[in-house]
mmCIF file of C-alpha atoms in Angstrom:
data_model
loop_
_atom_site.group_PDB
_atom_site.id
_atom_site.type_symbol
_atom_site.label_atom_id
_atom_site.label_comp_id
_atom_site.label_asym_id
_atom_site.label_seq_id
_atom_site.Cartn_x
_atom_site.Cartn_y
_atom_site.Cartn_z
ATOM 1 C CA UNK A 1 231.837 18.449 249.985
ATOM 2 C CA UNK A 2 229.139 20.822 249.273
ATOM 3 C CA UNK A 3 229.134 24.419 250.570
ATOM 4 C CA UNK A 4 225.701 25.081 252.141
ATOM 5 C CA UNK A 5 223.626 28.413 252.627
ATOM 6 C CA UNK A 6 223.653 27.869 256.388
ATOM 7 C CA UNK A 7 223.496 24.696 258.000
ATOM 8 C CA UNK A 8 223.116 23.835 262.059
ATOM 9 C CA UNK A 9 226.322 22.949 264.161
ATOM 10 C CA UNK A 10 225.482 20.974 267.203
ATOM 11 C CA UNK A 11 227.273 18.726 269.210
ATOM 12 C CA UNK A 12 228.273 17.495 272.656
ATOM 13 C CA UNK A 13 226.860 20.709 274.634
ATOM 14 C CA UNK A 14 223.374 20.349 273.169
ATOM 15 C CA UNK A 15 222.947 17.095 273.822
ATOM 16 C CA UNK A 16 224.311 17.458 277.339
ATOM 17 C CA UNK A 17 221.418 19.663 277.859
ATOM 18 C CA UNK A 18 219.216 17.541 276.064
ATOM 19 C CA UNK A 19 219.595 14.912 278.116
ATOM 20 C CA UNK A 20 219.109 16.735 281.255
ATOM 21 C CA UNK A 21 215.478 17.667 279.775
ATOM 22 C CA UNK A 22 214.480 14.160 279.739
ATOM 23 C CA UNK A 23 216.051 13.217 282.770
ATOM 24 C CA UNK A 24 214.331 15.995 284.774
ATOM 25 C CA UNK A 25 210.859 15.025 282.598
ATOM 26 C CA UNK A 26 210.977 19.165 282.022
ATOM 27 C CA UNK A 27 210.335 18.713 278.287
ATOM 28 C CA UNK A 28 207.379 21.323 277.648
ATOM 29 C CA UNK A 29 207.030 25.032 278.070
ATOM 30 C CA UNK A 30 208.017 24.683 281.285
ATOM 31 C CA UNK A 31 211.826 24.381 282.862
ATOM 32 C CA UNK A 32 215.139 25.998 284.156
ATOM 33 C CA UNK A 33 216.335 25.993 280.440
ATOM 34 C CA UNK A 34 213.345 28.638 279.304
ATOM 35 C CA UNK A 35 214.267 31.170 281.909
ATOM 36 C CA UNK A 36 218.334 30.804 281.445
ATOM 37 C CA UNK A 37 217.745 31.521 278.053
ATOM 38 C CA UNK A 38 215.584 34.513 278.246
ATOM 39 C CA UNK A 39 217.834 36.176 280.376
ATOM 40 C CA UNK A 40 220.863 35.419 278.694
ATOM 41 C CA UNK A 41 219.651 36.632 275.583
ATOM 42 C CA UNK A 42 218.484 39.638 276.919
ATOM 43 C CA UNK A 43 222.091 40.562 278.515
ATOM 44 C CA UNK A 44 223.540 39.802 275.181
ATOM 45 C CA UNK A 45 221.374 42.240 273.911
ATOM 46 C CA UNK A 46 221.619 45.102 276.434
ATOM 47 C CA UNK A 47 218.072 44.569 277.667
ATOM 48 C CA UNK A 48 216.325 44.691 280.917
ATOM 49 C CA UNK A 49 213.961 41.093 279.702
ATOM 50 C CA UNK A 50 213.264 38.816 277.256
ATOM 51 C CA UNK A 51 210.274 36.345 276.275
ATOM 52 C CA UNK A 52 210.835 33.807 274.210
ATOM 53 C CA UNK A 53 208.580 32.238 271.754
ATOM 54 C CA UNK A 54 208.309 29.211 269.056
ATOM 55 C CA UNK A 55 209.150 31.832 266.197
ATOM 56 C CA UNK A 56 210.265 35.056 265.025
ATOM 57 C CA UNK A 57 207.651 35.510 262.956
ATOM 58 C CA UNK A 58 205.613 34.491 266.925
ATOM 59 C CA UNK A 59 207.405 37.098 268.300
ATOM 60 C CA UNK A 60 207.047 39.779 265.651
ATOM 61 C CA UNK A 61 203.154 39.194 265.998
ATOM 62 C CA UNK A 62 203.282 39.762 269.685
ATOM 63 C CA UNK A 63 205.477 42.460 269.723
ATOM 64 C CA UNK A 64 203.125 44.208 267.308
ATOM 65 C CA UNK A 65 200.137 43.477 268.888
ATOM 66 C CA UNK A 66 201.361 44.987 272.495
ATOM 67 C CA UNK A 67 202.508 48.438 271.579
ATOM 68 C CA UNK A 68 198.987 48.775 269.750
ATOM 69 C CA UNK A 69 198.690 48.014 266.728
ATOM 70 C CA UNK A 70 195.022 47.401 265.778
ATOM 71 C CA UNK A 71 193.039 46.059 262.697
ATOM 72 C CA UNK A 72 193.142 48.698 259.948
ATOM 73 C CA UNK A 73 196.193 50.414 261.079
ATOM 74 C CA UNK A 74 199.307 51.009 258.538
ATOM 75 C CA UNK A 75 202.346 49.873 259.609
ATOM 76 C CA UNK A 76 206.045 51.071 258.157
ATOM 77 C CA UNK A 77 208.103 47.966 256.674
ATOM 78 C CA UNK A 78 210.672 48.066 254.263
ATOM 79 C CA UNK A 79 210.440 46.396 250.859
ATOM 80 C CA UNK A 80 213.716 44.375 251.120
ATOM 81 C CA UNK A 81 212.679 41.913 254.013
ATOM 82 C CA UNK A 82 211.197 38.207 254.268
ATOM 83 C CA UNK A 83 207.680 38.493 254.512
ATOM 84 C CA UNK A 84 207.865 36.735 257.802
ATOM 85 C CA UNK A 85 208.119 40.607 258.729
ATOM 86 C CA UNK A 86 204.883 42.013 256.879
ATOM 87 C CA UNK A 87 203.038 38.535 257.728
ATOM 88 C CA UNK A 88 203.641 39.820 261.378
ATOM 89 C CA UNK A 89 201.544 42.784 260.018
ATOM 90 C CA UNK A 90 199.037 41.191 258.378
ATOM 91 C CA UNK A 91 198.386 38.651 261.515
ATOM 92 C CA UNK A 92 197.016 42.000 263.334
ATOM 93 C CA UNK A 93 194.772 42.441 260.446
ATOM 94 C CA UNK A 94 197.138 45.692 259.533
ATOM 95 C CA UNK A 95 198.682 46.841 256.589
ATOM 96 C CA UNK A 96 202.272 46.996 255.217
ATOM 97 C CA UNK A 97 203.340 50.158 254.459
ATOM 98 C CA UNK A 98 206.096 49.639 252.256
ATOM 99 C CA UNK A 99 209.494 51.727 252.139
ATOM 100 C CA UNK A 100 212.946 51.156 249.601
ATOM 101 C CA UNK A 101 216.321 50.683 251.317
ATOM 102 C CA UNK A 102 219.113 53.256 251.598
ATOM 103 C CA UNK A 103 222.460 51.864 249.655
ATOM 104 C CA UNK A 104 223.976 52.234 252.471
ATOM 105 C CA UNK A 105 223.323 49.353 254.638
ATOM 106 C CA UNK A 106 219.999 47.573 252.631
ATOM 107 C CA UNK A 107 217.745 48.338 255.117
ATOM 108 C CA UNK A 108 214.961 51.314 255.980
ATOM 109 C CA UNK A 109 216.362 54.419 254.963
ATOM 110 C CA UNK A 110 215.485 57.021 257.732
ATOM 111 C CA UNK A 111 215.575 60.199 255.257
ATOM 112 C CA UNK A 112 212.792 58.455 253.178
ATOM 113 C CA UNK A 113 210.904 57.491 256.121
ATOM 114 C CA UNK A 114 210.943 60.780 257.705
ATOM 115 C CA UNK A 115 209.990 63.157 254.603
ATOM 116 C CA UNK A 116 207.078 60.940 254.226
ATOM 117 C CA UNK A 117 205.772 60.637 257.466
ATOM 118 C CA UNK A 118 206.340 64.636 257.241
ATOM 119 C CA UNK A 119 204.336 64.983 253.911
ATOM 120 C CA UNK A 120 201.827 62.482 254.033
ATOM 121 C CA UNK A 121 200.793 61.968 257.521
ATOM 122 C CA UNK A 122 199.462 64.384 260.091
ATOM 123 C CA UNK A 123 199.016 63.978 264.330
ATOM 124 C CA UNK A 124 195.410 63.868 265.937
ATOM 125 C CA UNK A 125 194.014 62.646 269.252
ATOM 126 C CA UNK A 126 193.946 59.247 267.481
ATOM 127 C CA UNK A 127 197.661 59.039 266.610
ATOM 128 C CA UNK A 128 199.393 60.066 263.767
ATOM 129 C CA UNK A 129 197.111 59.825 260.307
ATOM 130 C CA UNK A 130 197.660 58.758 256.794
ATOM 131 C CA UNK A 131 196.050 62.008 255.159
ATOM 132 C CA UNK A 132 194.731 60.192 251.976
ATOM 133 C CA UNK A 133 193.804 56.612 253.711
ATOM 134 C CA UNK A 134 192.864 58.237 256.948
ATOM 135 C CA UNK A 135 194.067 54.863 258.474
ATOM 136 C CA UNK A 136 196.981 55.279 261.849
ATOM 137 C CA UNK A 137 200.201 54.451 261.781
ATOM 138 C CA UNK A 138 200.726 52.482 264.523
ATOM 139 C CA UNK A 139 204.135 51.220 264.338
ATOM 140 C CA UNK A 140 207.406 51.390 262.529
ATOM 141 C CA UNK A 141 209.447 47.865 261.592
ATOM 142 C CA UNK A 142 212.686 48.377 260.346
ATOM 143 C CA UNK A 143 214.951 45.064 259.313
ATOM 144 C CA UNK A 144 218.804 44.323 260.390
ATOM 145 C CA UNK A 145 218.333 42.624 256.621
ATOM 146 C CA UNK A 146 221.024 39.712 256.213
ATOM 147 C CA UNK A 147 222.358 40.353 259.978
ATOM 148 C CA UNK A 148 223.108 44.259 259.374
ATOM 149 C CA UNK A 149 221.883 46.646 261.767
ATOM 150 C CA UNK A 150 219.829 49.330 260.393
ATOM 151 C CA UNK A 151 220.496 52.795 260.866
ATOM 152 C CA UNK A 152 218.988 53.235 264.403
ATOM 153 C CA UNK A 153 219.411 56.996 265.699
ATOM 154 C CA UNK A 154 217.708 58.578 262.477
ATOM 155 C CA UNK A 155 215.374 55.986 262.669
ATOM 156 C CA UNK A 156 214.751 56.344 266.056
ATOM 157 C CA UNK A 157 214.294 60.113 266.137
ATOM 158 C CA UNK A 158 211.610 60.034 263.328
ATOM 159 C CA UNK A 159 209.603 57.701 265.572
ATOM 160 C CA UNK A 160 209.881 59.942 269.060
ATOM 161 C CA UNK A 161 208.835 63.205 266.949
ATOM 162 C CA UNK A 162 205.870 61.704 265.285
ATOM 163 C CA UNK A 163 205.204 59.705 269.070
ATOM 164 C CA UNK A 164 205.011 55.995 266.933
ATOM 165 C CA UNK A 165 206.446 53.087 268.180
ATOM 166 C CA UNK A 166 209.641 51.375 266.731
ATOM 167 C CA UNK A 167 209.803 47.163 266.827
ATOM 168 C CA UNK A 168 212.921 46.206 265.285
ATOM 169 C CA UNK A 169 213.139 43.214 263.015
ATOM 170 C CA UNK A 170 216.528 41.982 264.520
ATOM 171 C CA UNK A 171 215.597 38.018 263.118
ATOM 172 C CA UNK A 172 219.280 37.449 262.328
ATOM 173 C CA UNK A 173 221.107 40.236 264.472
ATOM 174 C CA UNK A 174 222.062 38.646 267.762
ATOM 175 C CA UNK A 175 225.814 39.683 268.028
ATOM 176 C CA UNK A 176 225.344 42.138 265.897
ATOM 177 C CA UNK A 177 226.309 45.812 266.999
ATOM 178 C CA UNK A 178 225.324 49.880 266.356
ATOM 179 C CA UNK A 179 228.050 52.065 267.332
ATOM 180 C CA UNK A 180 229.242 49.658 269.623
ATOM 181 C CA UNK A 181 226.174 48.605 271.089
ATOM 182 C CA UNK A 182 224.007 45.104 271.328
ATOM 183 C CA UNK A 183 221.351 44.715 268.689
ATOM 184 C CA UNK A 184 218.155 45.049 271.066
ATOM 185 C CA UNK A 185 218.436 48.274 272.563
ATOM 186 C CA UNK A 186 217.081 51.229 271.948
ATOM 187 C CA UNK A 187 213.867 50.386 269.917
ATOM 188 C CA UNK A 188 210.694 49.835 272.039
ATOM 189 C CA UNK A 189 211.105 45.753 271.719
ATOM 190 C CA UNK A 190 213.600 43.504 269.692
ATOM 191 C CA UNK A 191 213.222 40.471 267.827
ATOM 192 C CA UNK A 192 215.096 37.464 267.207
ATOM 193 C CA UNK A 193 214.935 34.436 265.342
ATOM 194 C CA UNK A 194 216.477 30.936 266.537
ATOM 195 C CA UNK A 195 215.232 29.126 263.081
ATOM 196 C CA UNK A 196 217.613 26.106 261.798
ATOM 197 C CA UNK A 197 219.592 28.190 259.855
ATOM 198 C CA UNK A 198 220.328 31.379 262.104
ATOM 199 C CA UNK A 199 223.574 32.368 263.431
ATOM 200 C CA UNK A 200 222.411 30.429 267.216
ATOM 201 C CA UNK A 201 219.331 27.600 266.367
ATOM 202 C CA UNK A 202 217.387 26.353 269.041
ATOM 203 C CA UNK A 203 215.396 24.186 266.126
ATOM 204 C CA UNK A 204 212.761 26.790 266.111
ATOM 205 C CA UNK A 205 211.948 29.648 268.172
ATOM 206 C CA UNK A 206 212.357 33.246 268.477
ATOM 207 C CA UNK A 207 212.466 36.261 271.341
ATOM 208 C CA UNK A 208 211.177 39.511 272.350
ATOM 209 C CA UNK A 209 213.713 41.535 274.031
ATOM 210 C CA UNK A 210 213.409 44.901 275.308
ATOM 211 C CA UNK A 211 213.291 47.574 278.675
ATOM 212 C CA UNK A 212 209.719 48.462 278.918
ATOM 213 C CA UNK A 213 208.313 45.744 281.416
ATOM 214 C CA UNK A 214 205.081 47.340 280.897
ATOM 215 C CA UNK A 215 205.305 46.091 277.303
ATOM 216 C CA UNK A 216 206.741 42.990 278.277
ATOM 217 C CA UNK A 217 204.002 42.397 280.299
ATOM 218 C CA UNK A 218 201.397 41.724 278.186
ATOM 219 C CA UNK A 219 204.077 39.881 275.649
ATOM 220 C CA UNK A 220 204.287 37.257 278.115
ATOM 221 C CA UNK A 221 201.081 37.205 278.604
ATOM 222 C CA UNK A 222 199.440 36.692 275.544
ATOM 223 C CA UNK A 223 202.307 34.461 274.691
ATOM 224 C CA UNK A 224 201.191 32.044 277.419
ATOM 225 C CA UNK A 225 197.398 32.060 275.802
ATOM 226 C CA UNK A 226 196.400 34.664 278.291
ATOM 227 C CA UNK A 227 196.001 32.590 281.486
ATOM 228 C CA UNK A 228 195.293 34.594 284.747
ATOM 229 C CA UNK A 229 196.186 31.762 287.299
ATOM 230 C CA UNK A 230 196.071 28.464 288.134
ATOM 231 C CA UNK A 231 192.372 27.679 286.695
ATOM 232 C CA UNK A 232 191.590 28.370 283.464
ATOM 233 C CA UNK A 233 190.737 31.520 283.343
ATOM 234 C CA UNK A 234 191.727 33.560 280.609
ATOM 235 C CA UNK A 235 191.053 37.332 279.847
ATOM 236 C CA UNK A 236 192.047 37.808 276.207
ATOM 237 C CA UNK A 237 192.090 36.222 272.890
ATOM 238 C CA UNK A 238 195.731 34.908 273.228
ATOM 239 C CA UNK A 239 198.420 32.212 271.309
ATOM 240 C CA UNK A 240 200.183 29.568 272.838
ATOM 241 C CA UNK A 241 203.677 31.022 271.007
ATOM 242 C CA UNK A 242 205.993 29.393 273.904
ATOM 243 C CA UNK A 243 209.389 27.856 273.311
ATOM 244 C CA UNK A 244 209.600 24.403 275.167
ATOM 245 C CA UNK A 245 212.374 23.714 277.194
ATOM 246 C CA UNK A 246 213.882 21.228 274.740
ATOM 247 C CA UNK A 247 214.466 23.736 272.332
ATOM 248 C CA UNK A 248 215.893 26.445 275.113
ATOM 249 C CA UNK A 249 218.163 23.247 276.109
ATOM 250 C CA UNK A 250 219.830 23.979 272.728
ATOM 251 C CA UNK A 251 219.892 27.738 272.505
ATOM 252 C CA UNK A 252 221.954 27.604 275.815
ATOM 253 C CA UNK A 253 224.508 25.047 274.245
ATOM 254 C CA UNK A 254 224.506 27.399 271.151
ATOM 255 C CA UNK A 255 224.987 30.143 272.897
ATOM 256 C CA UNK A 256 228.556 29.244 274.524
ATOM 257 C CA UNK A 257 229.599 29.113 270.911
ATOM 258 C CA UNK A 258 227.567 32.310 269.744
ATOM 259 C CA UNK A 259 231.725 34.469 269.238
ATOM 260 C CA UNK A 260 233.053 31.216 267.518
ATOM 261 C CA UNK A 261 229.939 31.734 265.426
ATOM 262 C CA UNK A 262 230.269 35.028 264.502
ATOM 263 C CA UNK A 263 233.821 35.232 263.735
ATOM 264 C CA UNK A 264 233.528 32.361 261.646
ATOM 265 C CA UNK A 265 230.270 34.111 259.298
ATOM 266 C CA UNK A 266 233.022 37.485 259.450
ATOM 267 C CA UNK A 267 235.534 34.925 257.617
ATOM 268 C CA UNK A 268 233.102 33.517 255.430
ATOM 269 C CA UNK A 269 231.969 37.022 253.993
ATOM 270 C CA UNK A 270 235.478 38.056 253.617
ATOM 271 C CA UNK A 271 236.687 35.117 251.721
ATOM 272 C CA UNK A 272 233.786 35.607 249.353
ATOM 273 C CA UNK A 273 234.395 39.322 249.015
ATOM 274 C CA UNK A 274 237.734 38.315 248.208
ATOM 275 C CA UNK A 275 236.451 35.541 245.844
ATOM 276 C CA UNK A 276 233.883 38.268 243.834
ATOM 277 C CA UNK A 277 236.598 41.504 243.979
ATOM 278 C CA UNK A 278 237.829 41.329 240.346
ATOM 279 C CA UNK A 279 234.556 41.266 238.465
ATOM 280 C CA UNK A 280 233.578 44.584 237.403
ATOM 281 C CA UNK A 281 230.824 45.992 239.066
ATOM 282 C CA UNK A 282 230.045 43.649 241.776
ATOM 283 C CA UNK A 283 229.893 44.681 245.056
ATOM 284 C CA UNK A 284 229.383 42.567 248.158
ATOM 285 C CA UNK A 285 226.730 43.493 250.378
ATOM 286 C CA UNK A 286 227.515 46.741 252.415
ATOM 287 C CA UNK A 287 228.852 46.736 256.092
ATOM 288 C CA UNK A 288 228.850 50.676 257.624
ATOM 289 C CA UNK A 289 231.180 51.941 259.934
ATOM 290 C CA UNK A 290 229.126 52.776 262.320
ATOM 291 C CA UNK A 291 227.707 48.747 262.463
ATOM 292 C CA UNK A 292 229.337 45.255 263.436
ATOM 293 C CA UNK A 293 226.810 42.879 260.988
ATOM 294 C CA UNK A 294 226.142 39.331 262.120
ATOM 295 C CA UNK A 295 226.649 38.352 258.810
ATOM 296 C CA UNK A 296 223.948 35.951 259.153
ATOM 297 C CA UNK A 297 224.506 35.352 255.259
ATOM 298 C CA UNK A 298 226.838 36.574 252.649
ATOM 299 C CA UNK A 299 226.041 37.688 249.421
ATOM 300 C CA UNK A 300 227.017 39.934 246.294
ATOM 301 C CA UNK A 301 224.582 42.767 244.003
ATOM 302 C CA UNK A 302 225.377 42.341 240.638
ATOM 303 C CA UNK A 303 225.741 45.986 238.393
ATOM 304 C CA UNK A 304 222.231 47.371 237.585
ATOM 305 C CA UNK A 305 221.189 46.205 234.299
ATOM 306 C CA UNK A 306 222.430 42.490 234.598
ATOM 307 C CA UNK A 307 220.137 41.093 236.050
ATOM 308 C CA UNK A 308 219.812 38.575 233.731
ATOM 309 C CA UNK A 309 223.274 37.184 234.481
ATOM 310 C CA UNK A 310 221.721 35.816 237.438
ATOM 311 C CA UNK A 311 220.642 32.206 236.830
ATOM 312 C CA UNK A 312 224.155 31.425 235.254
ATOM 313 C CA UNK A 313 225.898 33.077 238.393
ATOM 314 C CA UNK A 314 224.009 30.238 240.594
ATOM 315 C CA UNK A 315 224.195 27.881 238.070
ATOM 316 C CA UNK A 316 227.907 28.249 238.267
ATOM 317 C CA UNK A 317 228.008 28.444 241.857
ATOM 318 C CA UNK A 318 226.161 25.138 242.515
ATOM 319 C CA UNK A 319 228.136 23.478 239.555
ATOM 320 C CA UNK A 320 231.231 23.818 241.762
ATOM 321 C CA UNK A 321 229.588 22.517 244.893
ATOM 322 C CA UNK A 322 228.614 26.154 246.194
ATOM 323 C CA UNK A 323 224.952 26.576 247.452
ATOM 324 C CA UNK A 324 223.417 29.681 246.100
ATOM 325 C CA UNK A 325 220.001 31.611 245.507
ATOM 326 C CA UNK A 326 218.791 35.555 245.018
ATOM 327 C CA UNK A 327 217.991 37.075 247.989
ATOM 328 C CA UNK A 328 214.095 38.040 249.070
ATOM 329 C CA UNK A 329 211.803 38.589 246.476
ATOM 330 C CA UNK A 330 210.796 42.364 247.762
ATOM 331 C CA UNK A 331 208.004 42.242 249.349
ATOM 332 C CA UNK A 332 206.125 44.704 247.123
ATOM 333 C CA UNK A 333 206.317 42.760 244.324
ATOM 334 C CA UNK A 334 204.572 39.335 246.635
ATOM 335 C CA UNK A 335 200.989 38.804 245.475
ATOM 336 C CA UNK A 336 199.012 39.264 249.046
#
């Protein structure tokens, strides 16, 4: 049988719930399922709230959008991400402003970040400033790339001194861990993704987690297309990004299972590890001390300068049955 990237595992507990949807009629954006799922989410992740929302890539957008970012404005991403995470961007008519990763856990690496925020930027009554663009940055995005928490503190420190906010990426994160905490605290907002082949699926879907209700606030809102009441009467341009109660149905059911999950993706990575140990230079992708990864997927970097032995590696890999691709094309090298 073949070995797949990532497939769903559903069962009897989803379509329990499932059922109870469409015996109830509560098959929409309304139901009980919707607000169970919210919060449990958000306790998973240490946080006071959660909104969920059809995507990540919904949530991302939202999450930007409410702690200000603006047409024109830059915003910090790194390179090594899917561009889910700098199409957030671009949906608020910013820019990317692209960073490498630190070798030590693939994602943004906070001593880069902060030396050029320190040489190239400057504070004024508007925010903090590009010098040469003169455009604001108005946000920083790191990436818990592949399930593995970025380095938070550093990360989180350059953000407070230069007064920017910090949205974490955390698409395939939930269970995930920094120095012993859940993946959702400590940046402004969170934000998950509950696509088919995440860790938890709810089919499609994503969530905005976090502590600030004032953000939250307007999340929700503009999530719900900006309605002010019963009539329609809506006072901003907003999205109808909701998650139905269908697809919350399953994200409950998946969640029971969410530490069967988790410990089975730790096995997976390790039996691969094991698999790839004896050929020179190949290392699997890094796991810090300091960090419990999801391990949303596992996967190897080949020495630098073979490259090319890339198509044969997959080529051999799917010849015996095992499902296998290179990671993100870096988002710097994407033609938009």
């Amino acid at each position: 049988m073949p070995i797949p990237l990532a497939i769903p595992e559903v069962g009897s507990a989803e379509e329990r719930n499932l059922r109870e949807c469409i015996a109830t009629n509560f098959v929409s954006s309304v139901g009980p399922f919707v607000s169970r799922f919210e919060a449990e989410v958000a306790a998973l992740s240490g946080c006071r709230e959660g909104v969920a929302t059809c995507s990540g890539t919904a949530g991302l957008h939202l999450a930007l959008r409410c702690v200000g970012v603006k047409s024109g404005d830059l915003v910090v991403v790194p390179t090594f991400t899917f561009i889910a995470s700098a199409n957030a961007v671009a949906h608020c008519g910013a820019i990317p402003w692209l960073f490498d990763c630190n070798d030590e856990s693939w994602t943004l690496c906070p001593v880069q970040l902060g030396a050029a925020l320190a040489e190239r930027t400057q504070p004024t009554a508007a925010g903090l400033v590009h010098r040469t663009s003169g455009r604001r940055v108005a946000a920083i995005l790191p990436v818990h790339a592949l399930g593995q928490p970025a380095d938070l503190e550093p990360l989180l420190e350059v953000a407070q001194r230069h007064q920017v906010p910090l949205v974490a990426d955390a698409a395939a994160a939930l269970g995930a861990t920094y120095h012993g905490q859940p993946i959702g605290r400590g940046p402004t907002l969170s934000v998950f993704s509950f696509n088919g082949n995440k860790t938890i699926t709810t089919g499609g879907g994503g969530m905005v987690v976090g502590d600030d209700l004032a953000v939250l606030g307007p999340v929700r809102h503009l999530c719900t297309t900006a309605r002010t009441g019963r009539e329609y009467d809506h006072d901003r341009v907003g999205y109808n990004y909701r998650m139905t109660n269908l697809q919350a149905a399953v994200g409950c059911a998946q969640l029971e299972r969410l530490e069967h999950f988790l410990e089975r993706k730790r096995a997976i990575r390790e039996r691969y590890k094991e698999a790839f140990s004896d050929l020179p230079g190949v290392a699997s992708f890094p796991t810090p001390a300091w960090s419990r990864s999801a391990h949303w997927l596992s996967g190897i970097v080949l020495p630098q300068g073979r490259a090319a032995l890339l198509p044969s590696l997959i080529a051999g890999l799917e010849a015996r049955g095992i499902e296998a691709r290179s990671f993100w094309k870096p988002v710097h090298l994407q033609r938009p």
